[in-house]
Short mmCIF file of C-alpha atoms and ligand atoms in Angstrom, two decimals:
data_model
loop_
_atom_site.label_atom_id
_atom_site.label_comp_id
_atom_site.label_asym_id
_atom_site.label_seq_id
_atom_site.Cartn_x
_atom_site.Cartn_y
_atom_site.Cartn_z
CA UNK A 161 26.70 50.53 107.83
CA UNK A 162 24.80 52.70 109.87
CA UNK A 163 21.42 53.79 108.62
CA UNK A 164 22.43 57.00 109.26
CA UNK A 165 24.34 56.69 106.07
CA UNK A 166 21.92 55.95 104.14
CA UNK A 167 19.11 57.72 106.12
CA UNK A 168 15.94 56.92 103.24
CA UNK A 169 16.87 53.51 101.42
CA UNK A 170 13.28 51.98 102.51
CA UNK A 171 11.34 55.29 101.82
CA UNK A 172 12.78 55.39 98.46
CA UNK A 173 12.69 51.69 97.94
CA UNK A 174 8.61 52.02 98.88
CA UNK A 175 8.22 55.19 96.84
CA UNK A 176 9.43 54.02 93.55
CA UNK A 177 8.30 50.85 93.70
CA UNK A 178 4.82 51.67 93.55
CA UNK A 179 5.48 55.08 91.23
CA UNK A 180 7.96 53.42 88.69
CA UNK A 181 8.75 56.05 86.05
CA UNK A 182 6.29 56.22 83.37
CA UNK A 183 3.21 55.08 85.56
CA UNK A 184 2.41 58.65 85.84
CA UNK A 185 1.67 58.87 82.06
CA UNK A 186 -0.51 56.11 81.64
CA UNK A 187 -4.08 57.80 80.60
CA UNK A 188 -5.62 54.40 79.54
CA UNK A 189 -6.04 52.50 82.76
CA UNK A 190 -7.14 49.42 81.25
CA UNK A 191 -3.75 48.76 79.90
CA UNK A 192 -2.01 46.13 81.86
CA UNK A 193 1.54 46.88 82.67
CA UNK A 194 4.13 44.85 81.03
CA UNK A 195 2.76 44.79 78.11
CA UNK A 196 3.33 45.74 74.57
CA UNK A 197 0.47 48.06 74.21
CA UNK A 198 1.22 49.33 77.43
CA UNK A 199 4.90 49.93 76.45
CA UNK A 200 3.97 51.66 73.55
CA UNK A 201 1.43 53.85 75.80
CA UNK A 202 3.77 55.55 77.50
CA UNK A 203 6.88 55.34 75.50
CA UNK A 204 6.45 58.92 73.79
CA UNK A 205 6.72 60.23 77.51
CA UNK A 206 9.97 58.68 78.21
CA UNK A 207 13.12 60.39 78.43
CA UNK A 208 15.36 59.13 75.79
CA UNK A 209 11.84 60.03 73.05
CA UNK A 210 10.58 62.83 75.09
CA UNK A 211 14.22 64.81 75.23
CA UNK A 212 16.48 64.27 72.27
CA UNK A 213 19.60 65.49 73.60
CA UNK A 214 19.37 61.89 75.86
CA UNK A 215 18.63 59.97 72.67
CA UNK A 216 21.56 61.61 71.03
CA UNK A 217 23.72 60.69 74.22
CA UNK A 218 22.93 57.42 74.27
CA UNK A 219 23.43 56.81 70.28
CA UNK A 220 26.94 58.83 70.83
CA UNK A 221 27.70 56.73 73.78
CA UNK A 222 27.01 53.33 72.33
CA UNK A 223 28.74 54.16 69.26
CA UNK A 224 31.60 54.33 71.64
CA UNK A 225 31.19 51.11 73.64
CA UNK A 226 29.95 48.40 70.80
CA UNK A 227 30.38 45.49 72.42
CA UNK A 228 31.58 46.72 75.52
CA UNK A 229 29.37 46.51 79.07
CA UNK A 230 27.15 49.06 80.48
CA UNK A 231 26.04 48.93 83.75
CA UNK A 232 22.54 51.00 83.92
CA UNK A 233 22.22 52.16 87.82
CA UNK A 234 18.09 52.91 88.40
CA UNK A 235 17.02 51.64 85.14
CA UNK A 236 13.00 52.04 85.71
CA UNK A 237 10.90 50.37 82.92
CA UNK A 238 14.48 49.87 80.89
CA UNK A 239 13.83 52.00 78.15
CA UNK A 240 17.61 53.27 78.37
CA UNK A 241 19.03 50.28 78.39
CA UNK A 242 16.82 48.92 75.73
CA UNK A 243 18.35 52.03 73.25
CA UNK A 244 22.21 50.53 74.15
CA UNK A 245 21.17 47.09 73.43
CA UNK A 246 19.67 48.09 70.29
CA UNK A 247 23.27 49.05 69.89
CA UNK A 248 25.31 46.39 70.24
CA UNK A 249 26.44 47.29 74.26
CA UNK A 250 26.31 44.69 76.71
CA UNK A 251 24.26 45.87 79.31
CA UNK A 252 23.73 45.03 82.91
CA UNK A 253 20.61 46.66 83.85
CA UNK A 254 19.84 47.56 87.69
CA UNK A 255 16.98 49.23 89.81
CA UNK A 256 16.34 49.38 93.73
CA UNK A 257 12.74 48.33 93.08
CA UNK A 258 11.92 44.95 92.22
CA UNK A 259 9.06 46.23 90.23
CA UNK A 260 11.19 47.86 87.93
CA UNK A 261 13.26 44.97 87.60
CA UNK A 262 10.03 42.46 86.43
CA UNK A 263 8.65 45.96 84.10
CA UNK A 264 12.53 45.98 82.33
CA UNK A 265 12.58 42.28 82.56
CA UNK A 266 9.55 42.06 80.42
CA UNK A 267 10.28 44.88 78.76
CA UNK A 268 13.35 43.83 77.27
CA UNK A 269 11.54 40.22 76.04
CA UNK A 270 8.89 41.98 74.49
CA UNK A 271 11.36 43.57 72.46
CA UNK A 272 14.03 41.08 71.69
CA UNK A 273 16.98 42.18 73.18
CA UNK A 274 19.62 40.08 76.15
CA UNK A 275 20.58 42.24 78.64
CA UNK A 276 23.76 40.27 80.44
CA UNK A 277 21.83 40.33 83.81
CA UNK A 278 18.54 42.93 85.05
CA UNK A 279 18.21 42.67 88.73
CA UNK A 280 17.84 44.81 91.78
CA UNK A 281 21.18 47.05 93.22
CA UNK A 282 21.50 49.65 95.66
CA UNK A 283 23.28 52.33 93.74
CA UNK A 284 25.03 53.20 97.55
CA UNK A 285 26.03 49.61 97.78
CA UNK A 286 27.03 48.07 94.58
CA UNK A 287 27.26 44.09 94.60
CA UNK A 288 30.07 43.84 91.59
CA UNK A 289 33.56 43.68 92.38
CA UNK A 290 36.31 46.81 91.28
CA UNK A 291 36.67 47.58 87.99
CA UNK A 292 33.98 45.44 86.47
CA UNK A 293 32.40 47.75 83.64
CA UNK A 294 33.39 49.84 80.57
CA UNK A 295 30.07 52.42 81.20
CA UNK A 296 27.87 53.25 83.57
CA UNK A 297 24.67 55.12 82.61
CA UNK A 298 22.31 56.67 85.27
CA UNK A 299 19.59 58.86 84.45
CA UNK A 300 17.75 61.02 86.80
CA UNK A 301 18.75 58.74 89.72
CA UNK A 302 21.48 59.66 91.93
CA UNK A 303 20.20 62.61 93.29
CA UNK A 304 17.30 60.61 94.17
CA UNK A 305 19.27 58.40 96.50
CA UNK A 306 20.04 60.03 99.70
CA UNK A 307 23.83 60.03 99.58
CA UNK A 308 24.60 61.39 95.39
CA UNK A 309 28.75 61.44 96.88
CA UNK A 310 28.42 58.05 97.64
CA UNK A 311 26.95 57.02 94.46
CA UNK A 312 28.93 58.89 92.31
CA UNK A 313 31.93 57.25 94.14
CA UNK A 314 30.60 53.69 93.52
CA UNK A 315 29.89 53.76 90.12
CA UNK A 316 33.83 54.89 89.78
CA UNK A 317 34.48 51.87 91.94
CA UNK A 318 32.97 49.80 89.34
CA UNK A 319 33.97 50.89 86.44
CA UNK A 320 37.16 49.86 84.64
CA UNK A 321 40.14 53.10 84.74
CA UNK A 322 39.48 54.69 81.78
CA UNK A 323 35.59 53.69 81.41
CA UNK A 324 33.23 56.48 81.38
CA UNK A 325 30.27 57.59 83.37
CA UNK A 326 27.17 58.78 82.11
CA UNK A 327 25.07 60.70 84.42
CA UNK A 328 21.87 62.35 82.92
CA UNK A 329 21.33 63.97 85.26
CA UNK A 330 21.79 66.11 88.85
CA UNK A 331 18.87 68.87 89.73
CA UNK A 332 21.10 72.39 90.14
CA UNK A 333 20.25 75.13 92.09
CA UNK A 334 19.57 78.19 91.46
CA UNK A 335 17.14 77.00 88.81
CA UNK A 336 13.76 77.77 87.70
CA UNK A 337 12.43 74.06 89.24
CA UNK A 338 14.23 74.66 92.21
CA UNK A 339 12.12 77.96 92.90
CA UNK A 340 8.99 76.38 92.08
CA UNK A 341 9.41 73.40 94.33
CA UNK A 342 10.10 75.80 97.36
CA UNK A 343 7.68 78.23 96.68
CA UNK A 344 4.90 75.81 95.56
CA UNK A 345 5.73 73.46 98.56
CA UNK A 346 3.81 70.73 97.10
CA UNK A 347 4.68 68.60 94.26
CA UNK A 348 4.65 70.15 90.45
CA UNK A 349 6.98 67.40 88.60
CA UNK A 350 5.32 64.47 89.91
CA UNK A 351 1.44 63.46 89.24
CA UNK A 352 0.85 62.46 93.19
CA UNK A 353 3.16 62.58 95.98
CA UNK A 354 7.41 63.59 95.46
CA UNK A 355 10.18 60.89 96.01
CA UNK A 356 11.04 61.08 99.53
CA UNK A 357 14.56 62.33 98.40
CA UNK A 358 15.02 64.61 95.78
CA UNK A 359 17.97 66.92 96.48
CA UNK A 360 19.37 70.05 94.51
CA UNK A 361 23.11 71.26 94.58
CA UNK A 362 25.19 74.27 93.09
CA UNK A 363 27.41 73.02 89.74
CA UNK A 364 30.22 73.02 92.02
CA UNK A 365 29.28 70.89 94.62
CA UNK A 366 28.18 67.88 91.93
CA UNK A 367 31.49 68.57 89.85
CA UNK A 368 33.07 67.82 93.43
CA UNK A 369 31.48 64.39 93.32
CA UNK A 370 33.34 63.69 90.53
CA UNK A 371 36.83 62.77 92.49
CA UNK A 372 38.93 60.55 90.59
CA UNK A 373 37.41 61.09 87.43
CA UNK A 374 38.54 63.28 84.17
CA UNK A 375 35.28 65.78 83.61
CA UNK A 376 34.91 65.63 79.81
CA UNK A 377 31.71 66.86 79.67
CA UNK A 378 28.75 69.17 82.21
CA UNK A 379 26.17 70.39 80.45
CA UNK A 380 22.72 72.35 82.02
CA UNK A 381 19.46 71.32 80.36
CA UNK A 382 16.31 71.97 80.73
CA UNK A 383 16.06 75.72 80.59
CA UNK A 384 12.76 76.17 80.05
CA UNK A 385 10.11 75.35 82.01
CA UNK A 386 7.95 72.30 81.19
CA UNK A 387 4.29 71.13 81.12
CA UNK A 388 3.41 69.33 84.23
CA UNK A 389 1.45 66.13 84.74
CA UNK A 390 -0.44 67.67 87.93
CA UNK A 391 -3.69 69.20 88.04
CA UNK A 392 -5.05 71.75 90.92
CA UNK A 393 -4.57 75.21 91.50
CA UNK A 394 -0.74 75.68 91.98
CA UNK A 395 -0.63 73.77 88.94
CA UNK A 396 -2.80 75.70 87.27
CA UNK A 397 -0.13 79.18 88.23
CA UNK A 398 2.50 77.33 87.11
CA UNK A 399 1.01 76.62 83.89
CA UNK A 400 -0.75 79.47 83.48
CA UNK A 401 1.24 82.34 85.18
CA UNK A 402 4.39 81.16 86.09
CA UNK A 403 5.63 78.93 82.78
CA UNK A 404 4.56 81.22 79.76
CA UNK A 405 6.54 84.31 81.59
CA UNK A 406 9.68 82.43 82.52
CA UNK A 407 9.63 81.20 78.79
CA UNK A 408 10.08 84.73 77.75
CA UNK A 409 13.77 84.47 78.80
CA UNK A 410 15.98 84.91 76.54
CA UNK A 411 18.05 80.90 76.19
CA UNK A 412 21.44 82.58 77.07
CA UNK A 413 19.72 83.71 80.51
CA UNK A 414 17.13 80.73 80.85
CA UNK A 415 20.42 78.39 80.54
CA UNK A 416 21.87 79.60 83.70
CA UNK A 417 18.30 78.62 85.72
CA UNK A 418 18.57 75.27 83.79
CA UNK A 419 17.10 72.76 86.41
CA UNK A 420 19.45 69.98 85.05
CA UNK A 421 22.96 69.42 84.62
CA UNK A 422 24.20 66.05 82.82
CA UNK A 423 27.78 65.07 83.19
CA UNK A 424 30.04 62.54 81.39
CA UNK A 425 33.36 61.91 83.41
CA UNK A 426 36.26 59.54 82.76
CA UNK A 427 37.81 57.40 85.28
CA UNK A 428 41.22 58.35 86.00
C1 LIG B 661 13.17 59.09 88.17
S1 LIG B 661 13.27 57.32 88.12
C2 LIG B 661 14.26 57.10 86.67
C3 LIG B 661 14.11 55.74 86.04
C4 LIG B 661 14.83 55.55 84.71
N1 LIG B 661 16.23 55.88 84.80
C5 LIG B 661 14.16 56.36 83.62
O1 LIG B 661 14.70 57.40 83.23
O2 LIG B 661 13.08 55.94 83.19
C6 LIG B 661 14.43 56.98 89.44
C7 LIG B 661 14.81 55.51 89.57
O3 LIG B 661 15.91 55.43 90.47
C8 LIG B 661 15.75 54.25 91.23
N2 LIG B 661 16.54 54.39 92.47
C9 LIG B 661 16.34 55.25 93.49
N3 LIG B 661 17.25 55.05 94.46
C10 LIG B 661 18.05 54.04 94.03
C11 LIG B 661 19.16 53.36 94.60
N4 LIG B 661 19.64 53.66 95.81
N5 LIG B 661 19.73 52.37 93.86
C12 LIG B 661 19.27 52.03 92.64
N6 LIG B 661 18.22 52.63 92.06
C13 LIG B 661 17.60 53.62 92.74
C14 LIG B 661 14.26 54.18 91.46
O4 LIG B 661 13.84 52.89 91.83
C15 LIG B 661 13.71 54.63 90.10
O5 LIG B 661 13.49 53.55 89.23
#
């Protein structure tokens, strides 16, 4: 494989594993990560609690595959995964970062659960053979990854025909995040720095990923805008100038600049 092909696997690699998701929100720096408290810290800020449409995906999803096996691609901390074991799934939990993979790992203890396996994958190089899961679940990840075709087409390769994928979610274009992050040319999402690849695409384009699968489901979310992390004068427009206007949008409009679109696709 050239590296051409997969032009940022380090960069990304480096990035997340020293910005796992959730690090951002810690406030209490004398927490130590891994730990319950620190769990608990940060777990109001994580998606599946922060957004409810994820929680009520996942408890939709697992009521679908009790007893079946998920394979989470990117799983950070594990907090995903940790809702489907809850549920009775089997899950195989995976990140690029072995960080994540001890945070999960721990995680997962803490609380109880047996994931079938939590180690590090390259989503654009799975290690499991054809047709080897029921699910796979993937949230805010494969846009993240430098080649979103190629992932897309490798978590069909792994799943079983007729097992479903679960991706929460793409960034879309035109959206209201996708206008910020040009204009504001510096990062508004993220505390610090932005992942080294974080790429935006038209609906069509990431329905076209889909090849091979049966679309059941495409949905845009996030249509308003949200409160950043960030501090600092941009910030401060967004919040203050840029936010409380765009807000004013009527949803049916607002929905169309939606900077996220979740799709759930079966394998055909
Ligand atoms: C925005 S975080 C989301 C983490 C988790 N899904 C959550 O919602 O808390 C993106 C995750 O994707 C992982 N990731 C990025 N590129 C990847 C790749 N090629 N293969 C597997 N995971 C990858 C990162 O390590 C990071 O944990």
């Amino acid at each position: 494989m050239s590296t051409q092909q997969e032009p940022n696997v380090d960069a990304v690699r480096e990035y997340w594993d020293s910005h796992t998701l959730g690090m951002q929100y810690v406030k209490d720096r004398s927490l130590e990560p891994g730990t319950a408290e620190f769990f608990a810290h940060i777990r109001p800020w994580m998606n599946p609690y922060k957004f409810p449409w994820i929680m009520q995906r996942i408890e939709r999803e697992a009521a679908l595959l009790r007893g079946k096996h998920l394979l989470e691609i990117g799983c950070g901390m594990g907090f995903d995964s940790l809702e489907f074991l809850k549920r009775g799934v089997r899950v195989t939990a995976t990140d690029l970062t072995p960080n994540a993979v001890r945070l999960a790992t721990r995680h997962f203890a803490l609380e109880g659960v047996r994931p079938e396996s939590v180690h590090t994958e390259n989503a654009l190089r799975l290690s499991f053979p054809d047709e080897t899961f029921d699910a796979v679940w993937s949230n805010g990840v494969l846009h993240a990854t430098g080649d979103t075709r190629r992932a897309v087409a490798e978590a069909r390769r792994v799943l079983k025909t007729g097992g479903r994928a679960i991706i929460s979610h793409f960034y879309r274009k035109p959206s209201w995040m996708y206008l910020v992050s040009r204009l504001g040319r510096e990062p508004i999402e993220h505390g610090t720095e932005d992942p080294p690849v974080n790429e935006f695409y038209r609906d069509e384009e990431i329905l076209s990923f889909f090849e091979g699968f049966q679309v059941i489901e495409a949905v845009h979310e996030h249509h308003r805008a949200i409160p950043v992390a960030k501090t600092g004068f941009k910030a401060a427009l967004y919040t203050y100038g840029f936010a409380p206007l765009y807000n004013l949008l009527p949803a049916g409009v607002a929905l169309r600049f939606a900077y996220k679109l979740s799709v759930t696709a079966i394998k055909v």
